[in-house]
Short mmCIF file of C-alpha atoms in Angstrom, two decimals:
data_model
loop_
_atom_site.label_atom_id
_atom_site.label_comp_id
_atom_site.label_asym_id
_atom_site.label_seq_id
_atom_site.Cartn_x
_atom_site.Cartn_y
_atom_site.Cartn_z
CA MET C 1 102.64 181.35 193.98
CA LYS C 2 101.79 183.69 191.15
CA ASN C 3 103.58 183.70 187.84
CA SER C 4 105.10 187.17 187.43
CA THR C 5 105.47 187.24 183.64
CA SER C 6 103.01 189.53 181.88
CA GLU C 7 101.92 186.97 179.30
CA ASN C 8 100.93 184.49 182.03
CA ASN C 9 99.13 186.87 184.44
CA ASP C 10 95.70 185.66 183.40
CA LYS C 11 96.63 181.97 183.54
CA PRO C 12 95.82 179.73 186.57
CA GLU C 13 98.52 179.07 189.12
CA ILE C 14 100.76 176.00 188.62
CA PRO C 15 100.25 173.50 191.44
CA ALA C 16 103.29 173.14 193.68
CA GLY C 17 103.39 169.39 193.26
CA LYS C 18 103.94 169.62 189.50
CA PRO C 19 107.10 171.56 188.66
CA GLY C 20 106.87 173.56 185.41
CA LEU C 21 109.16 174.18 182.47
CA ARG C 22 111.55 176.36 184.49
CA ALA C 23 112.17 173.59 186.98
CA TYR C 24 112.65 171.05 184.20
CA LEU C 25 115.19 173.23 182.42
CA PHE C 26 117.54 173.11 185.40
CA LYS C 27 117.64 169.32 185.40
CA PRO C 28 120.47 167.54 183.47
CA ALA C 29 118.09 166.39 180.73
CA GLY C 30 116.81 169.92 180.29
CA ILE C 31 120.28 171.39 180.10
CA ALA C 32 121.19 168.82 177.43
CA ALA C 33 118.09 169.69 175.41
CA ILE C 34 118.93 173.41 175.56
CA THR C 35 122.51 172.71 174.40
CA VAL C 36 121.33 170.65 171.41
CA ALA C 37 118.74 173.26 170.43
CA ALA C 38 121.28 176.08 170.67
CA ALA C 39 123.81 174.20 168.58
CA ALA C 40 121.18 173.48 165.93
CA SER C 41 120.20 177.16 165.84
CA VAL C 42 123.83 178.24 165.37
CA CYS C 43 124.32 175.73 162.53
CA LEU C 44 121.13 176.98 160.86
CA VAL C 45 122.28 180.59 161.03
CA ILE C 46 125.73 179.68 159.62
CA ALA C 47 124.14 177.68 156.79
CA LEU C 48 121.89 180.61 155.87
CA VAL C 49 124.82 183.03 155.85
CA VAL C 50 127.01 180.71 153.77
CA SER C 51 124.26 180.00 151.25
CA SER C 52 123.59 183.69 150.78
CA TYR C 53 127.24 184.13 149.75
CA SER C 54 127.80 180.84 147.94
CA GLY C 55 127.63 182.45 144.51
CA PRO C 56 127.39 185.94 143.10
CA THR C 57 123.93 187.23 142.33
CA THR C 58 124.89 190.34 140.43
CA GLU C 59 126.76 190.85 137.19
CA SER C 60 130.38 191.90 137.44
CA SER C 61 130.81 194.07 140.52
CA GLY C 62 129.77 191.63 143.27
CA ASN C 63 131.55 188.67 141.73
CA SER C 64 134.70 190.65 141.06
CA GLN C 65 134.93 191.88 144.65
CA GLU C 66 134.31 188.41 146.07
CA GLN C 67 136.97 186.87 143.82
CA GLN C 68 139.48 189.54 144.80
CA ASN C 69 138.96 188.64 148.48
CA LEU C 70 139.76 184.94 147.93
CA THR C 71 143.12 183.74 149.20
CA ALA C 72 145.33 181.49 147.08
CA ASP C 73 144.33 178.48 149.20
CA GLN C 74 140.64 179.29 148.79
CA ARG C 75 141.06 179.57 145.03
CA ALA C 76 142.84 176.24 144.96
CA ALA C 77 140.01 174.67 146.95
CA GLN C 78 137.47 176.22 144.60
CA ASN C 79 139.19 174.55 141.65
CA GLN C 80 139.81 171.23 143.41
CA HIS C 81 136.75 169.61 141.86
CA PRO C 82 136.09 171.81 138.83
CA LEU C 83 133.15 171.63 136.49
CA TYR C 84 135.02 170.93 133.27
CA GLU C 85 132.18 171.75 130.92
CA GLU C 86 128.98 173.70 131.08
CA PRO C 87 125.82 171.94 129.91
CA MET C 88 125.42 172.74 126.24
CA GLU C 89 122.54 174.94 125.15
CA ASP C 90 121.40 172.26 122.72
CA ASN C 91 122.33 168.69 123.55
CA LEU C 92 121.76 167.03 120.16
CA ASP C 93 125.49 166.51 119.57
CA ASP C 94 125.80 165.04 123.07
CA LEU C 95 122.97 162.65 122.21
CA VAL C 96 124.82 161.78 118.99
CA LYS C 97 127.78 160.75 121.15
CA GLN C 98 125.51 158.62 123.34
CA VAL C 99 124.30 156.87 120.19
CA ASP C 100 127.94 156.46 119.12
CA LEU C 101 128.69 154.70 122.40
CA THR C 102 125.62 152.47 122.08
CA LEU C 103 126.70 151.38 118.59
CA ILE C 104 130.26 150.75 119.77
CA ASN C 105 129.14 148.63 122.72
CA THR C 106 126.69 146.65 120.57
CA LEU C 107 129.46 145.95 118.06
CA LYS C 108 131.80 144.84 120.84
CA ASN C 109 129.15 142.52 122.28
CA SER C 110 128.71 141.08 118.79
CA LYS C 111 132.46 140.30 118.60
CA ILE C 112 133.13 142.94 115.94
CA ALA C 113 136.59 144.49 116.36
CA MET C 114 136.79 148.27 116.48
CA ARG C 115 139.46 148.21 113.78
CA ASP C 116 136.76 146.89 111.42
CA LEU C 117 134.47 149.85 112.10
CA ARG C 118 134.92 152.23 109.18
CA LEU C 119 134.00 155.88 109.66
CA GLU C 120 133.43 156.85 106.04
CA ASP C 121 132.27 160.42 106.45
CA VAL C 122 131.57 163.11 109.07
CA SER C 123 129.59 166.21 108.11
CA LEU C 124 128.79 169.22 110.26
CA LYS C 125 125.05 169.92 110.08
CA LYS C 126 122.69 172.28 111.83
CA HIS C 127 119.38 171.71 113.58
CA GLN C 128 117.44 174.72 114.86
CA GLY C 129 120.61 176.81 114.67
CA HIS C 130 122.81 174.31 116.55
CA ASP C 131 125.65 172.13 115.27
CA PHE C 132 125.84 168.35 115.24
CA HIS C 133 127.91 165.79 113.34
CA PHE C 134 126.18 163.49 110.86
CA GLN C 135 128.14 160.27 110.34
CA GLN C 136 128.30 157.53 107.76
CA LEU C 137 129.60 154.16 109.02
CA ARG C 138 130.31 150.74 107.62
CA PHE C 139 131.10 147.51 109.47
CA PRO C 140 131.01 143.75 108.85
CA TYR C 141 128.48 141.38 110.40
CA LYS C 142 127.89 137.74 109.49
CA GLY C 143 124.97 136.95 111.80
CA ASP C 144 121.25 137.70 111.63
CA LYS C 145 121.09 141.42 110.80
CA ASN C 146 117.52 141.80 112.06
CA LYS C 147 118.55 140.50 115.48
CA PHE C 148 121.49 142.89 115.49
CA ILE C 149 119.21 145.84 114.69
CA SER C 150 116.84 144.72 117.46
CA LYS C 151 119.74 144.76 119.92
CA ILE C 152 120.51 148.35 119.02
CA LYS C 153 116.86 149.37 119.33
CA ASN C 154 116.64 147.73 122.76
CA GLU C 155 119.74 149.64 123.89
CA PHE C 156 118.25 152.91 122.66
CA ASP C 157 115.05 152.21 124.60
CA ALA C 158 116.96 151.20 127.74
CA LYS C 159 118.88 154.50 127.68
CA ALA C 160 115.79 156.55 126.76
CA LEU C 161 117.64 158.17 123.85
CA ASN C 162 114.49 158.67 121.77
CA ALA C 163 116.43 157.29 118.80
CA SER C 164 114.97 155.20 116.00
CA ILE C 165 116.36 153.01 113.18
CA HIS C 166 114.86 152.63 109.71
CA GLU C 167 116.11 150.50 106.83
CA VAL C 168 116.45 152.83 103.84
CA ALA C 169 118.07 150.42 101.34
CA SER C 170 119.49 146.95 101.18
CA ASP C 171 121.98 146.63 104.07
CA CYS C 172 121.65 150.37 104.82
CA TRP C 173 120.00 151.89 107.92
CA LEU C 174 119.35 155.43 109.12
CA ILE C 175 119.36 156.47 112.79
CA SER C 176 117.36 159.50 113.88
CA ILE C 177 117.34 161.25 117.25
CA ASN C 178 114.14 163.12 118.08
CA GLY C 179 113.28 162.81 114.40
CA VAL C 180 116.58 164.29 113.18
CA PRO C 181 118.77 161.95 111.02
CA THR C 182 122.20 161.65 112.66
CA HIS C 183 123.78 158.36 111.47
CA LYS C 184 123.76 156.27 108.33
CA PHE C 185 125.37 152.84 108.50
CA PHE C 186 125.98 149.94 106.15
CA ILE C 187 126.42 146.31 107.14
CA PHE C 188 128.48 144.13 104.85
CA ALA C 189 129.81 140.58 104.88
CA PRO C 190 133.19 140.22 106.61
CA ILE C 191 136.25 140.13 104.39
CA VAL C 192 139.86 139.31 105.17
CA LYS C 193 142.00 142.41 104.79
CA PRO C 194 145.75 142.27 104.19
CA LYS C 195 147.83 143.45 107.13
CA GLN C 196 148.83 147.06 106.67
CA THR C 197 152.32 148.29 107.52
CA PRO C 198 152.53 151.57 109.46
CA ARG C 199 153.10 154.61 107.29
CA LYS C 200 155.41 157.48 108.07
CA ALA C 201 153.79 160.88 108.36
CA GLY C 202 155.00 163.38 105.80
CA PRO C 203 154.59 167.11 105.17
CA HIS C 204 151.32 166.57 103.30
CA THR C 205 149.78 164.27 105.92
CA PRO C 206 146.56 165.76 107.39
CA LYS C 207 147.15 167.71 110.60
CA MET C 208 145.29 167.48 113.88
CA ALA C 209 145.70 169.41 117.13
CA ILE C 210 144.57 167.87 120.43
CA VAL C 211 144.02 170.45 123.17
CA ILE C 212 143.61 169.32 126.77
CA ASP C 213 141.69 171.98 128.69
CA ASP C 214 141.55 172.61 132.46
CA MET C 215 145.18 171.68 133.07
CA GLY C 216 146.94 172.58 136.31
CA GLU C 217 145.18 170.54 138.98
CA ASP C 218 146.55 167.01 138.46
CA VAL C 219 150.35 166.80 138.17
CA ALA C 220 150.44 163.02 137.64
CA LEU C 221 147.99 163.31 134.76
CA ALA C 222 150.02 166.16 133.26
CA LYS C 223 153.12 163.94 133.31
CA GLY C 224 151.18 161.14 131.63
CA LEU C 225 149.89 163.43 128.89
CA ALA C 226 153.36 164.90 128.33
CA ALA C 227 154.78 161.38 127.91
CA LEU C 228 152.47 160.57 124.98
CA ASP C 229 154.03 160.16 121.55
CA ALA C 230 151.34 162.56 120.34
CA HIS C 231 152.33 166.05 121.49
CA VAL C 232 149.08 167.44 122.90
CA THR C 233 148.54 171.10 123.78
CA PHE C 234 148.22 172.04 127.47
CA SER C 235 145.56 174.70 128.08
CA ILE C 236 146.18 175.75 131.68
CA TRP C 237 143.93 177.48 134.19
CA PRO C 238 145.72 180.66 135.36
CA ASN C 239 144.55 180.11 138.96
CA SER C 240 145.08 176.36 139.09
CA SER C 241 146.74 174.80 142.13
CA HIS C 242 149.81 173.53 140.23
CA VAL C 243 150.20 176.00 137.40
CA LYS C 244 154.00 176.29 137.81
CA LYS C 245 154.56 172.52 137.96
CA THR C 246 152.32 171.99 134.94
CA LEU C 247 154.18 174.68 133.00
CA ALA C 248 157.51 173.04 133.84
CA ILE C 249 156.24 169.65 132.61
CA ALA C 250 154.97 171.15 129.35
CA ARG C 251 158.20 173.04 128.70
CA LYS C 252 160.38 170.02 129.45
CA ASN C 253 158.48 167.81 127.01
CA GLY C 254 157.85 170.38 124.27
CA ASN C 255 154.06 170.63 124.65
CA GLU C 256 152.41 173.77 123.31
CA ILE C 257 151.03 175.95 126.13
CA MET C 258 147.77 177.88 126.13
CA ILE C 259 145.71 179.83 128.67
CA HIS C 260 142.30 178.43 129.57
CA LEU C 261 140.37 181.52 130.65
CA PRO C 262 137.00 181.22 132.47
CA MET C 263 134.14 183.14 130.89
CA GLN C 264 130.49 183.53 131.87
CA PRO C 265 128.15 180.68 130.86
CA LYS C 266 124.41 180.99 130.33
CA GLY C 267 123.75 179.06 133.53
CA TYR C 268 125.62 181.62 135.64
CA PRO C 269 125.69 182.02 138.66
CA LYS C 270 124.34 178.49 139.30
CA ILE C 271 127.04 177.22 136.94
CA ASN C 272 130.26 178.79 138.20
CA PRO C 273 133.11 179.10 135.66
CA GLY C 274 135.67 179.69 138.41
CA SER C 275 137.65 182.58 139.82
CA ASP C 276 138.59 185.66 137.79
CA ALA C 277 136.06 184.85 135.07
CA LEU C 278 135.13 187.38 132.40
CA LEU C 279 131.54 188.48 132.90
CA VAL C 280 129.08 190.32 130.69
CA GLY C 281 128.89 193.93 131.87
CA MET C 282 132.53 194.21 132.94
CA SER C 283 134.28 197.42 131.98
CA ALA C 284 136.84 197.38 129.20
CA ASP C 285 139.57 198.19 131.72
CA LYS C 286 138.56 195.25 133.95
CA ILE C 287 138.56 192.85 130.98
CA HIS C 288 142.00 194.07 129.86
CA LYS C 289 143.45 193.66 133.37
CA THR C 290 141.93 190.18 133.81
CA VAL C 291 143.30 188.92 130.50
CA LEU C 292 146.74 190.48 131.09
CA ALA C 293 146.87 188.97 134.59
CA ALA C 294 146.06 185.54 133.13
CA ILE C 295 148.83 185.93 130.52
CA LYS C 296 151.27 186.84 133.28
CA LYS C 297 150.34 183.73 135.30
CA VAL C 298 150.93 181.40 132.32
CA PRO C 299 154.24 182.64 130.85
CA GLY C 300 155.18 181.18 127.51
CA ALA C 301 151.58 180.66 126.38
CA LYS C 302 151.06 180.90 122.63
CA GLY C 303 147.30 181.35 122.71
CA LEU C 304 144.13 181.46 124.77
CA ASN C 305 140.79 179.65 124.68
CA ASN C 306 137.60 180.04 126.66
CA HIS C 307 136.51 177.86 129.58
CA MET C 308 132.70 177.72 129.38
CA GLY C 309 131.68 181.18 128.14
CA SER C 310 128.49 180.44 126.20
CA LEU C 311 127.09 183.83 127.28
CA PHE C 312 130.25 185.93 127.28
CA THR C 313 131.53 184.76 123.88
CA GLU C 314 128.21 185.78 122.30
CA ASN C 315 128.82 189.33 123.53
CA TYR C 316 130.71 191.14 120.78
CA ALA C 317 131.60 194.16 122.94
CA GLY C 318 133.19 191.94 125.58
CA MET C 319 135.04 189.75 123.08
CA ARG C 320 136.36 192.85 121.31
CA GLU C 321 138.02 193.92 124.56
CA VAL C 322 139.49 190.43 125.06
CA MET C 323 141.25 190.73 121.72
CA SER C 324 143.06 193.95 122.61
CA PRO C 325 145.57 192.38 125.07
CA LEU C 326 145.85 189.25 122.88
CA HIS C 327 146.90 191.45 119.96
CA GLN C 328 149.27 193.36 122.22
CA LYS C 329 150.96 190.14 123.43
CA LYS C 330 150.77 188.38 120.02
CA LEU C 331 148.67 185.46 121.26
CA PHE C 332 146.15 183.57 119.12
CA PHE C 333 142.56 182.86 120.14
CA LEU C 334 141.03 179.37 119.98
CA ASP C 335 137.24 179.49 120.15
CA SER C 336 136.10 176.47 122.17
CA ARG C 337 132.67 176.96 120.56
CA THR C 338 130.49 176.43 123.58
CA THR C 339 127.87 178.31 121.55
CA PRO C 340 127.32 178.43 117.79
CA LYS C 341 126.64 182.17 118.13
CA SER C 342 130.13 183.05 119.35
CA ALA C 343 131.33 186.55 118.45
CA GLY C 344 134.94 185.49 119.03
CA PRO C 345 135.98 184.99 115.39
CA LYS C 346 134.49 188.33 114.28
CA ALA C 347 136.11 190.20 117.17
CA ALA C 348 139.46 188.50 116.51
CA ARG C 349 139.34 189.31 112.81
CA LYS C 350 138.60 192.98 113.51
CA ALA C 351 141.49 193.16 115.99
CA GLY C 352 143.96 191.33 113.76
CA VAL C 353 144.22 188.38 116.16
CA THR C 354 144.92 184.93 114.70
CA THR C 355 141.95 182.69 115.45
CA TYR C 356 141.02 179.00 115.35
CA GLU C 357 137.87 177.00 116.12
CA ARG C 358 137.31 173.70 117.86
CA ASN C 359 135.83 170.91 115.70
CA ILE C 360 135.21 168.07 118.17
CA PHE C 361 134.82 167.65 121.93
CA LEU C 362 136.41 164.30 122.76
CA ASP C 363 135.17 163.17 126.13
CA ASN C 364 131.60 164.19 126.90
CA VAL C 365 131.23 160.42 127.26
CA LYS C 366 134.10 159.18 129.47
CA ASP C 367 134.63 155.82 127.81
CA ILE C 368 137.92 154.88 126.14
CA SER C 369 136.28 153.38 123.04
CA ALA C 370 133.93 156.36 122.71
CA ILE C 371 136.83 158.83 123.02
CA LYS C 372 138.85 156.91 120.41
CA TYR C 373 135.83 157.16 118.14
CA GLN C 374 135.72 160.95 118.65
CA LEU C 375 139.42 161.06 117.74
CA SER C 376 138.56 159.15 114.56
CA LYS C 377 135.87 161.75 113.80
CA THR C 378 138.45 164.51 114.20
CA ALA C 379 140.85 162.63 111.93
CA LYS C 380 138.15 162.21 109.29
CA ILE C 381 137.51 165.97 109.34
CA ALA C 382 141.27 166.55 109.06
CA LYS C 383 141.45 164.25 106.02
CA LYS C 384 138.59 166.16 104.38
CA LYS C 385 139.79 169.67 105.21
CA GLY C 386 143.51 169.18 105.76
CA GLN C 387 143.34 169.94 109.48
CA ALA C 388 141.10 169.74 112.56
CA ILE C 389 141.10 170.59 116.27
CA ALA C 390 139.84 168.38 119.11
CA ILE C 391 139.41 169.48 122.72
CA GLY C 392 139.57 166.99 125.59
CA HIS C 393 139.79 167.20 129.34
CA PRO C 394 142.19 165.92 131.98
CA ASN C 395 140.97 162.44 132.84
CA TRP C 396 142.69 159.07 132.60
CA GLU C 397 140.22 157.69 130.05
CA THR C 398 141.18 160.48 127.64
CA LEU C 399 144.88 159.87 128.17
CA LYS C 400 144.52 156.11 127.51
CA ALA C 401 142.33 156.72 124.47
CA ILE C 402 144.83 159.13 122.88
CA LYS C 403 147.68 156.72 123.55
CA GLN C 404 145.88 153.78 121.94
CA TRP C 405 144.47 155.77 119.04
CA ALA C 406 147.81 157.41 118.17
CA LYS C 407 149.52 154.03 118.04
CA GLU C 408 146.80 152.53 115.82
CA ASN C 409 146.80 155.52 113.44
CA GLN C 410 150.53 156.06 113.21
CA GLY C 411 151.48 157.81 109.99
CA GLU C 412 147.91 158.68 108.97
CA ILE C 413 147.62 161.93 110.93
CA ASN C 414 150.19 164.47 112.12
CA ILE C 415 149.51 165.61 115.72
CA VAL C 416 150.68 169.23 115.78
CA PRO C 417 150.41 172.41 117.91
CA VAL C 418 147.38 174.60 117.32
CA GLY C 419 149.63 177.49 116.34
CA SER C 420 151.03 175.54 113.37
CA LEU C 421 147.61 175.16 111.74
CA ILE C 422 146.14 177.48 109.12
CA PRO C 423 144.06 180.11 110.96
CA LYS C 424 140.35 180.50 110.35
CA GLY C 425 139.57 182.64 107.34
CA GLN C 426 142.92 182.11 105.62
#
């Protein structure tokens, strides 16, 4: 028998006693193999198609069209596990917070109460054009100080923080990260302090606003935040799954409401800010419509701040167009300061829009003690300047930290809405 296919015409005949591939394929095992191979091929094709559309690859036009085609359910699914923060362009301040946590844990392990940790000063400094907070601390310790310092060094090495400690004076040490001084701390002998009675906050008490970004996905967490004695500000995603329920909770409990508007980060499109984000290259008309649509979805909002946006907020032309509808609707702008080069304040000033700036991010490190320490940093800034703004995110550690911190600092700081603070430049 000759094989009739053209590619096999020059090949020897297959002996009759040894059936070939065609005969094998009609056996049950062959049919099963074909089925598995076909299914694998289909899955591969689907995966390739999905990956090619998993994120926009152009500036505004492709992304805008794709977002317009999303259903409400798809948008909700997209925001189900959101990326709350974009990686910062310079991570020195994040490393500072890692050092903060290391110090806190070492103090705890040494049986030093957090109420005995004194944050004496917090100063905003710059390194290579980027902001970080230099801190001066003081705490008691009655053991071998050299052993205590060794413990801290070992923790730094274990976490690969590239941080070092040097004694600069008697009972005074300096911590540096990558060669940049970030902390100065003093160790003193423990003393017995008289018990302090809680003070009542008055009109001249320093003011502090706590903004919780990315609200609208977790109703239970929203209820917990609204129940705090400290009235935090809800900054709500316009396209969040439970925007109406979250608004109702905020209104019922008297929480200030803001709009948390996604804007393009520098890691875009790999880092996705979410649906209906403002992108560099969008037309003025598209920016106006996007901002006005967000305002409509979050009725009663007093202001707006950016979600991500390290690239978009640096773009003066884009930020100028953002300010037009904010001025029209009499909303303020809170710059989340995801980049030190933000053009937001300049654009707001030119448009006559009231503007504020974030001082501290609370929960880069999701640890209750670390978050309480960030709240103390914010309070220290408020005591120096009269006011300060902290931004946190919707997680249970942040809620517990605010609850504990507010109780411990009752009367020392007034927790107020952002809109009641003195605007930037005034």
